[in-house]
């Protein structure tokens, strides 16, 4: 498993530097990094066993995977969980991205069966621990170990992901983690080879005949490397107004920073650096996806998905030339019916984080023009801030 040692040591040096030191953050860093190294070592050992016990995984193909991408808070999770109801797809659950090894999959499956035979005490304990670990995101992003989730944990093991800024909010020192595509060819190749090894393991463990479905909102900084590694990859690109996604993202990070890195909550510069990164992602995706054949990219507006999920999914399937089975149709209808009337109680404004709409607009004026975003939407924060358009394949 690839670990980018320069990033690892830079993060630790920054933590204990005079500029960034905070006792609460230092304690969390010490505990979490010891756990990280222990977990990483365990996974590394079991991945080695895969090459002995399950060698056939190396021949597993990753055919025409479907990636749901877009900025965080743009509807990717909702769409991912709808499409995961289709049995043609397989997605990693959170625990599978934490333990990316066929041998570990099998071991955990055996342990789960044994646990159920004695009344599921371990399952209840795991559920309580999960709720405690992710409880701060209640109402923002539902997170469960056994549910389909982003596969970004695979990149956490390398330290080359913007997710590491949840613990190390030092953008001056670690800004490179958001853009793997700008790193050396050697680093990109090692990282993606490791990633493909994880995907092959997952597909092999799931029977080898399913289509990989991935939801990832941090992929933009390595989007070019992803396309090179998987030339047949297809994208569902979720689009939501920057005023909403940036404010919501900052709110989400604040929950974690208050516990792990309280010095970040007191720094407007840190909030602005995070906002800058994900604003840049809008333009970067726009430029990269323009070069992808139109038959493999579908743009989806957030408010269309929220307004009519079933119709939106049907149009996605049409654009990607996918058939909808009767079973999936029934599951989709049931899921969309249950989702009606849901209203998030997660409220946020850019001003809460020392920023203004004008700043976002000035940074993304060309993106506003391309997508037809309203510069001054007369809606509440947290609601769709632009006029809806149909889901469509790129022209």
GROMACS .gro file of C-alpha atoms in nm:
model
  395
    1UNK     CA    1   0.000   0.000   0.000
    2UNK     CA    2   0.136   0.335  -0.109
    3UNK     CA    3   0.203   0.599   0.158
    4UNK     CA    4   0.330   0.938   0.048
    5UNK     CA    5   0.592   0.985   0.319
    6UNK     CA    6   0.665   1.354   0.245
    7UNK     CA    7   0.300   1.438   0.314
    8UNK     CA    8   0.289   1.216   0.623
    9UNK     CA    9   0.591   1.382   0.784
   10UNK     CA   10   0.490   1.732   0.675
   11UNK     CA   11   0.151   1.686   0.845
   12UNK     CA   12   0.317   1.580   1.169
   13UNK     CA   13   0.571   1.862   1.159
   14UNK     CA   14   0.293   2.115   1.104
   15UNK     CA   15   0.092   1.974   1.394
   16UNK     CA   16   0.373   2.028   1.641
   17UNK     CA   17   0.502   2.351   1.492
   18UNK     CA   18   0.485   2.673   1.690
   19UNK     CA   19   0.253   2.820   1.427
   20UNK     CA   20  -0.017   2.551   1.444
   21UNK     CA   21   0.022   2.377   1.779
   22UNK     CA   22  -0.289   2.326   1.989
   23UNK     CA   23  -0.288   2.076   2.279
   24UNK     CA   24  -0.629   1.930   2.195
   25UNK     CA   25  -0.529   1.882   1.832
   26UNK     CA   26  -0.193   1.733   1.928
   27UNK     CA   27  -0.360   1.472   2.151
   28UNK     CA   28  -0.608   1.374   1.879
   29UNK     CA   29  -0.328   1.357   1.622
   30UNK     CA   30  -0.114   1.130   1.840
   31UNK     CA   31  -0.403   0.891   1.907
   32UNK     CA   32  -0.543   0.885   1.556
   33UNK     CA   33  -0.209   0.849   1.381
   34UNK     CA   34  -0.113   0.555   1.603
   35UNK     CA   35  -0.448   0.396   1.514
   36UNK     CA   36  -0.392   0.483   1.148
   37UNK     CA   37  -0.052   0.314   1.138
   38UNK     CA   38  -0.181   0.007   1.322
   39UNK     CA   39  -0.483  -0.025   1.093
   40UNK     CA   40  -0.273   0.035   0.786
   41UNK     CA   41  -0.027  -0.235   0.888
   42UNK     CA   42  -0.312  -0.483   0.945
   43UNK     CA   43  -0.462  -0.412   0.604
   44UNK     CA   44  -0.119  -0.438   0.442
   45UNK     CA   45  -0.067  -0.787   0.588
   46UNK     CA   46  -0.406  -0.910   0.469
   47UNK     CA   47  -0.356  -0.759   0.123
   48UNK     CA   48  -0.038  -0.962   0.108
   49UNK     CA   49  -0.240  -1.272   0.192
   50UNK     CA   50  -0.471  -1.191  -0.099
   51UNK     CA   51  -0.180  -1.257  -0.336
   52UNK     CA   52  -0.142  -1.604  -0.184
   53UNK     CA   53  -0.500  -1.715  -0.115
   54UNK     CA   54  -0.700  -1.518  -0.375
   55UNK     CA   55  -0.449  -1.468  -0.655
   56UNK     CA   56  -0.723  -1.467  -0.918
   57UNK     CA   57  -0.827  -1.117  -0.812
   58UNK     CA   58  -0.531  -0.982  -1.011
   59UNK     CA   59  -0.705  -1.089  -1.334
   60UNK     CA   60  -1.030  -0.914  -1.239
   61UNK     CA   61  -1.126  -0.646  -1.491
   62UNK     CA   62  -1.275  -0.312  -1.397
   63UNK     CA   63  -1.514  -0.267  -1.691
   64UNK     CA   64  -1.688   0.065  -1.763
   65UNK     CA   65  -1.734   0.175  -1.401
   66UNK     CA   66  -1.985   0.449  -1.323
   67UNK     CA   67  -1.863   0.740  -1.109
   68UNK     CA   68  -2.095   0.991  -0.945
   69UNK     CA   69  -1.891   1.308  -0.904
   70UNK     CA   70  -1.943   1.671  -0.810
   71UNK     CA   71  -1.868   1.896  -0.518
   72UNK     CA   72  -1.966   1.774  -0.172
   73UNK     CA   73  -2.326   1.859  -0.077
   74UNK     CA   74  -2.448   1.845  -0.438
   75UNK     CA   75  -2.679   1.544  -0.413
   76UNK     CA   76  -2.419   1.276  -0.484
   77UNK     CA   77  -2.505   1.071  -0.175
   78UNK     CA   78  -2.878   1.066  -0.245
   79UNK     CA   79  -2.823   0.961  -0.607
   80UNK     CA   80  -2.564   0.702  -0.507
   81UNK     CA   81  -2.800   0.534  -0.264
   82UNK     CA   82  -3.077   0.527  -0.523
   83UNK     CA   83  -2.857   0.369  -0.790
   84UNK     CA   84  -2.714   0.123  -0.536
   85UNK     CA   85  -3.059  -0.038  -0.528
   86UNK     CA   86  -2.988  -0.172  -0.878
   87UNK     CA   87  -2.839  -0.521  -0.838
   88UNK     CA   88  -2.624  -0.474  -1.151
   89UNK     CA   89  -2.403  -0.240  -0.946
   90UNK     CA   90  -2.170  -0.299  -0.657
   91UNK     CA   91  -2.049  -0.018  -0.432
   92UNK     CA   92  -1.811  -0.024  -0.143
   93UNK     CA   93  -1.963   0.007   0.201
   94UNK     CA   94  -1.761   0.223   0.437
   95UNK     CA   95  -1.618  -0.078   0.620
   96UNK     CA   96  -1.503  -0.226   0.287
   97UNK     CA   97  -1.303   0.085   0.202
   98UNK     CA   98  -1.147   0.070   0.550
   99UNK     CA   99  -1.057  -0.300   0.504
  100UNK     CA  100  -0.978  -0.330   0.129
  101UNK     CA  101  -0.870  -0.694   0.122
  102UNK     CA  102  -1.050  -1.005   0.000
  103UNK     CA  103  -0.915  -1.198   0.298
  104UNK     CA  104  -1.047  -0.933   0.536
  105UNK     CA  105  -1.384  -0.929   0.360
  106UNK     CA  106  -1.409  -1.304   0.417
  107UNK     CA  107  -1.292  -1.283   0.778
  108UNK     CA  108  -1.538  -1.006   0.862
  109UNK     CA  109  -1.820  -1.194   0.690
  110UNK     CA  110  -1.745  -1.502   0.900
  111UNK     CA  111  -1.728  -1.295   1.217
  112UNK     CA  112  -2.058  -1.127   1.134
  113UNK     CA  113  -2.231  -1.463   1.083
  114UNK     CA  114  -2.095  -1.590   1.416
  115UNK     CA  115  -2.207  -1.270   1.587
  116UNK     CA  116  -2.561  -1.307   1.456
  117UNK     CA  117  -2.572  -1.663   1.582
  118UNK     CA  118  -2.526  -1.537   1.940
  119UNK     CA  119  -2.763  -1.239   1.924
  120UNK     CA  120  -2.551  -0.976   1.745
  121UNK     CA  121  -2.370  -0.814   2.041
  122UNK     CA  122  -2.080  -0.701   1.823
  123UNK     CA  123  -2.316  -0.551   1.568
  124UNK     CA  124  -2.487  -0.347   1.837
  125UNK     CA  125  -2.152  -0.232   1.975
  126UNK     CA  126  -2.031  -0.137   1.628
  127UNK     CA  127  -2.352   0.056   1.564
  128UNK     CA  128  -2.310   0.252   1.888
  129UNK     CA  129  -1.946   0.329   1.812
  130UNK     CA  130  -2.039   0.439   1.459
  131UNK     CA  131  -2.311   0.667   1.588
  132UNK     CA  132  -2.069   0.819   1.836
  133UNK     CA  133  -1.795   0.867   1.576
  134UNK     CA  134  -2.024   1.021   1.313
  135UNK     CA  135  -2.294   1.162   1.538
  136UNK     CA  136  -2.184   1.519   1.472
  137UNK     CA  137  -2.287   1.478   1.109
  138UNK     CA  138  -2.645   1.382   1.196
  139UNK     CA  139  -2.874   1.587   0.973
  140UNK     CA  140  -2.579   1.670   0.746
  141UNK     CA  141  -2.454   1.339   0.609
  142UNK     CA  142  -2.577   1.001   0.731
  143UNK     CA  143  -2.275   0.773   0.774
  144UNK     CA  144  -2.296   0.402   0.855
  145UNK     CA  145  -2.020   0.142   0.829
  146UNK     CA  146  -2.237  -0.107   0.642
  147UNK     CA  147  -2.395   0.135   0.391
  148UNK     CA  148  -2.264   0.238   0.047
  149UNK     CA  149  -2.021   0.525   0.089
  150UNK     CA  150  -1.742   0.709  -0.088
  151UNK     CA  151  -1.426   0.507  -0.142
  152UNK     CA  152  -1.207   0.799  -0.033
  153UNK     CA  153  -1.072   0.602   0.264
  154UNK     CA  154  -0.862   0.415   0.007
  155UNK     CA  155  -0.676   0.740  -0.055
  156UNK     CA  156  -0.655   0.830   0.313
  157UNK     CA  157  -0.411   0.539   0.346
  158UNK     CA  158  -0.177   0.722   0.107
  159UNK     CA  159  -0.238   1.064   0.270
  160UNK     CA  160  -0.305   1.206  -0.078
  161UNK     CA  161  -0.660   1.330  -0.039
  162UNK     CA  162  -0.816   1.659   0.073
  163UNK     CA  163  -0.994   1.454   0.341
  164UNK     CA  164  -0.673   1.464   0.548
  165UNK     CA  165  -0.740   1.833   0.610
  166UNK     CA  166  -1.018   1.725   0.846
  167UNK     CA  167  -0.735   1.640   1.087
  168UNK     CA  168  -0.459   1.853   0.937
  169UNK     CA  169  -0.617   2.185   0.827
  170UNK     CA  170  -0.284   2.328   0.713
  171UNK     CA  171  -0.351   2.428   0.355
  172UNK     CA  172  -0.027   2.623   0.312
  173UNK     CA  173   0.176   2.311   0.389
  174UNK     CA  174  -0.063   2.045   0.254
  175UNK     CA  175  -0.239   2.215  -0.035
  176UNK     CA  176  -0.092   1.960  -0.278
  177UNK     CA  177  -0.316   1.680  -0.142
  178UNK     CA  178  -0.607   1.831  -0.330
  179UNK     CA  179  -0.437   1.794  -0.669
  180UNK     CA  180  -0.273   1.459  -0.733
  181UNK     CA  181  -0.292   1.536  -1.107
  182UNK     CA  182  -0.028   1.804  -1.052
  183UNK     CA  183   0.215   1.568  -0.881
  184UNK     CA  184   0.490   1.364  -1.044
  185UNK     CA  185   0.407   1.088  -1.291
  186UNK     CA  186   0.571   0.835  -1.059
  187UNK     CA  187   0.348   0.934  -0.767
  188UNK     CA  188   0.032   0.928  -0.978
  189UNK     CA  189   0.111   0.585  -1.122
  190UNK     CA  190   0.188   0.432  -0.781
  191UNK     CA  191  -0.127   0.577  -0.628
  192UNK     CA  192  -0.356   0.464  -0.908
  193UNK     CA  193  -0.200   0.117  -0.928
  194UNK     CA  194  -0.276   0.077  -0.558
  195UNK     CA  195  -0.629   0.206  -0.612
  196UNK     CA  196  -0.697  -0.030  -0.902
  197UNK     CA  197  -0.575  -0.316  -0.685
  198UNK     CA  198  -0.843  -0.227  -0.429
  199UNK     CA  199  -1.114  -0.206  -0.694
  200UNK     CA  200  -1.016  -0.542  -0.839
  201UNK     CA  201  -1.030  -0.698  -0.493
  202UNK     CA  202  -1.375  -0.558  -0.431
  203UNK     CA  203  -1.518  -0.671  -0.764
  204UNK     CA  204  -1.362  -1.015  -0.724
  205UNK     CA  205  -1.504  -1.052  -0.373
  206UNK     CA  206  -1.849  -0.951  -0.502
  207UNK     CA  207  -1.850  -1.223  -0.767
  208UNK     CA  208  -1.665  -1.051  -1.051
  209UNK     CA  209  -1.966  -0.988  -1.277
  210UNK     CA  210  -2.105  -0.660  -1.146
  211UNK     CA  211  -2.048  -0.302  -1.258
  212UNK     CA  212  -1.860  -0.083  -1.014
  213UNK     CA  213  -2.058   0.218  -0.891
  214UNK     CA  214  -1.853   0.483  -0.712
  215UNK     CA  215  -1.958   0.807  -0.548
  216UNK     CA  216  -1.665   1.038  -0.486
  217UNK     CA  217  -1.666   1.413  -0.427
  218UNK     CA  218  -1.288   1.442  -0.382
  219UNK     CA  219  -1.194   1.280  -0.712
  220UNK     CA  220  -1.163   1.608  -0.904
  221UNK     CA  221  -0.799   1.661  -0.810
  222UNK     CA  222  -0.709   1.321  -0.957
  223UNK     CA  223  -0.972   1.310  -1.230
  224UNK     CA  224  -0.720   1.296  -1.513
  225UNK     CA  225  -0.531   1.013  -1.342
  226UNK     CA  226  -0.861   0.827  -1.296
  227UNK     CA  227  -0.948   0.857  -1.665
  228UNK     CA  228  -0.602   0.734  -1.766
  229UNK     CA  229  -0.629   0.436  -1.529
  230UNK     CA  230  -0.984   0.348  -1.644
  231UNK     CA  231  -1.035   0.476  -2.000
  232UNK     CA  232  -1.394   0.342  -2.017
  233UNK     CA  233  -1.510   0.517  -1.698
  234UNK     CA  234  -1.852   0.686  -1.718
  235UNK     CA  235  -1.945   0.994  -1.516
  236UNK     CA  236  -2.267   1.124  -1.365
  237UNK     CA  237  -2.177   1.483  -1.286
  238UNK     CA  238  -2.389   1.645  -1.017
  239UNK     CA  239  -2.419   2.023  -1.043
  240UNK     CA  240  -2.538   2.251  -0.764
  241UNK     CA  241  -2.503   2.623  -0.705
  242UNK     CA  242  -2.167   2.714  -0.542
  243UNK     CA  243  -2.334   2.933  -0.280
  244UNK     CA  244  -2.504   2.623  -0.143
  245UNK     CA  245  -2.229   2.363  -0.179
  246UNK     CA  246  -1.950   2.580  -0.037
  247UNK     CA  247  -2.151   2.696   0.263
  248UNK     CA  248  -2.266   2.343   0.338
  249UNK     CA  249  -1.916   2.200   0.301
  250UNK     CA  250  -1.771   2.458   0.541
  251UNK     CA  251  -2.043   2.375   0.791
  252UNK     CA  252  -1.966   2.003   0.762
  253UNK     CA  253  -1.592   2.053   0.817
  254UNK     CA  254  -1.662   2.279   1.115
  255UNK     CA  255  -1.828   1.992   1.301
  256UNK     CA  256  -1.508   1.785   1.279
  257UNK     CA  257  -1.268   2.073   1.329
  258UNK     CA  258  -1.435   2.175   1.655
  259UNK     CA  259  -1.342   1.835   1.797
  260UNK     CA  260  -1.013   1.754   1.626
  261UNK     CA  261  -0.856   2.087   1.526
  262UNK     CA  262  -1.017   2.377   1.715
  263UNK     CA  263  -0.752   2.620   1.589
  264UNK     CA  264  -0.903   2.589   1.241
  265UNK     CA  265  -1.247   2.707   1.357
  266UNK     CA  266  -1.088   3.035   1.468
  267UNK     CA  267  -0.916   3.097   1.134
  268UNK     CA  268  -1.101   3.269   0.850
  269UNK     CA  269  -0.797   3.197   0.632
  270UNK     CA  270  -0.848   2.824   0.681
  271UNK     CA  271  -1.213   2.845   0.578
  272UNK     CA  272  -1.119   3.051   0.276
  273UNK     CA  273  -0.849   2.803   0.170
  274UNK     CA  274  -1.099   2.515   0.186
  275UNK     CA  275  -1.355   2.718  -0.009
  276UNK     CA  276  -1.090   2.808  -0.270
  277UNK     CA  277  -1.005   2.442  -0.325
  278UNK     CA  278  -1.362   2.335  -0.392
  279UNK     CA  279  -1.433   2.644  -0.600
  280UNK     CA  280  -1.134   2.548  -0.815
  281UNK     CA  281  -1.285   2.201  -0.850
  282UNK     CA  282  -1.586   2.348  -1.037
  283UNK     CA  283  -1.364   2.486  -1.310
  284UNK     CA  284  -1.130   2.187  -1.316
  285UNK     CA  285  -1.414   1.937  -1.369
  286UNK     CA  286  -1.562   2.154  -1.639
  287UNK     CA  287  -1.235   2.159  -1.832
  288UNK     CA  288  -1.148   1.791  -1.789
  289UNK     CA  289  -1.494   1.652  -1.865
  290UNK     CA  290  -1.512   1.853  -2.187
  291UNK     CA  291  -1.249   1.616  -2.327
  292UNK     CA  292  -1.444   1.302  -2.233
  293UNK     CA  293  -1.675   1.159  -2.506
  294UNK     CA  294  -2.029   1.291  -2.458
  295UNK     CA  295  -2.169   0.938  -2.440
  296UNK     CA  296  -1.981   0.884  -2.114
  297UNK     CA  297  -2.077   1.201  -1.925
  298UNK     CA  298  -2.420   1.297  -1.792
  299UNK     CA  299  -2.476   1.635  -1.626
  300UNK     CA  300  -2.746   1.631  -1.357
  301UNK     CA  301  -2.884   1.936  -1.181
  302UNK     CA  302  -2.934   1.904  -0.808
  303UNK     CA  303  -3.279   2.058  -0.805
  304UNK     CA  304  -3.402   1.819  -1.076
  305UNK     CA  305  -3.292   1.525  -0.863
  306UNK     CA  306  -3.464   1.665  -0.554
  307UNK     CA  307  -3.781   1.759  -0.742
  308UNK     CA  308  -3.831   1.426  -0.921
  309UNK     CA  309  -3.576   1.157  -0.829
  310UNK     CA  310  -3.743   0.878  -1.025
  311UNK     CA  311  -3.767   1.075  -1.347
  312UNK     CA  312  -3.407   1.193  -1.305
  313UNK     CA  313  -3.277   0.839  -1.262
  314UNK     CA  314  -3.471   0.723  -1.569
  315UNK     CA  315  -3.310   0.996  -1.776
  316UNK     CA  316  -2.964   0.903  -1.646
  317UNK     CA  317  -3.021   0.543  -1.755
  318UNK     CA  318  -3.134   0.659  -2.098
  319UNK     CA  319  -2.828   0.881  -2.139
  320UNK     CA  320  -2.590   0.600  -2.039
  321UNK     CA  321  -2.783   0.341  -2.243
  322UNK     CA  322  -2.866   0.128  -1.939
  323UNK     CA  323  -3.175  -0.089  -1.904
  324UNK     CA  324  -3.388  -0.063  -1.590
  325UNK     CA  325  -3.496  -0.400  -1.457
  326UNK     CA  326  -3.844  -0.449  -1.316
  327UNK     CA  327  -3.697  -0.519  -0.974
  328UNK     CA  328  -3.497  -0.198  -0.972
  329UNK     CA  329  -3.796   0.001  -1.099
  330UNK     CA  330  -4.004  -0.117  -0.805
  331UNK     CA  331  -3.727  -0.044  -0.555
  332UNK     CA  332  -3.672   0.300  -0.706
  333UNK     CA  333  -4.039   0.389  -0.689
  334UNK     CA  334  -4.056   0.281  -0.326
  335UNK     CA  335  -3.739   0.470  -0.231
  336UNK     CA  336  -3.845   0.792  -0.401
  337UNK     CA  337  -4.189   0.770  -0.243
  338UNK     CA  338  -4.031   0.743   0.103
  339UNK     CA  339  -3.799   1.035   0.031
  340UNK     CA  340  -4.085   1.276  -0.040
  341UNK     CA  341  -4.139   1.534   0.226
  342UNK     CA  342  -3.787   1.508   0.364
  343UNK     CA  343  -3.646   1.846   0.458
  344UNK     CA  344  -3.297   1.899   0.589
  345UNK     CA  345  -3.261   2.093   0.912
  346UNK     CA  346  -2.901   2.169   0.828
  347UNK     CA  347  -2.887   2.550   0.796
  348UNK     CA  348  -2.582   2.752   0.699
  349UNK     CA  349  -2.474   3.074   0.528
  350UNK     CA  350  -2.144   3.182   0.379
  351UNK     CA  351  -2.142   3.474   0.620
  352UNK     CA  352  -2.123   3.226   0.910
  353UNK     CA  353  -1.767   3.156   0.796
  354UNK     CA  354  -1.653   3.509   0.722
  355UNK     CA  355  -1.724   3.489   0.349
  356UNK     CA  356  -1.967   3.651   0.108
  357UNK     CA  357  -2.148   3.552  -0.208
  358UNK     CA  358  -1.958   3.821  -0.394
  359UNK     CA  359  -1.629   3.645  -0.319
  360UNK     CA  360  -1.759   3.318  -0.459
  361UNK     CA  361  -1.897   3.487  -0.768
  362UNK     CA  362  -1.575   3.679  -0.836
  363UNK     CA  363  -1.381   3.353  -0.822
  364UNK     CA  364  -1.623   3.160  -1.044
  365UNK     CA  365  -1.777   3.416  -1.278
  366UNK     CA  366  -1.704   3.200  -1.585
  367UNK     CA  367  -1.854   2.893  -1.416
  368UNK     CA  368  -2.166   3.091  -1.325
  369UNK     CA  369  -2.203   3.187  -1.691
  370UNK     CA  370  -2.144   2.833  -1.819
  371UNK     CA  371  -2.401   2.672  -1.591
  372UNK     CA  372  -2.643   2.963  -1.582
  373UNK     CA  373  -2.619   3.003  -1.205
  374UNK     CA  374  -2.808   3.301  -1.065
  375UNK     CA  375  -2.568   3.554  -0.913
  376UNK     CA  376  -2.828   3.680  -0.666
  377UNK     CA  377  -3.080   3.400  -0.603
  378UNK     CA  378  -3.377   3.506  -0.395
  379UNK     CA  379  -3.401   3.177  -0.204
  380UNK     CA  380  -3.305   3.058   0.140
  381UNK     CA  381  -2.954   2.921   0.188
  382UNK     CA  382  -2.953   2.545   0.161
  383UNK     CA  383  -3.218   2.538  -0.114
  384UNK     CA  384  -3.146   2.497  -0.484
  385UNK     CA  385  -3.025   2.834  -0.604
  386UNK     CA  386  -3.073   2.804  -0.976
  387UNK     CA  387  -3.336   2.725  -1.233
  388UNK     CA  388  -3.369   2.357  -1.314
  389UNK     CA  389  -3.286   2.190  -1.641
  390UNK     CA  390  -3.338   1.836  -1.755
  391UNK     CA  391  -3.080   1.562  -1.706
  392UNK     CA  392  -2.902   1.534  -2.036
  393UNK     CA  393  -2.609   1.373  -2.205
  394UNK     CA  394  -2.347   1.625  -2.312
  395UNK     CA  395  -2.389   1.763  -2.659
   0.00000   0.00000   0.00000
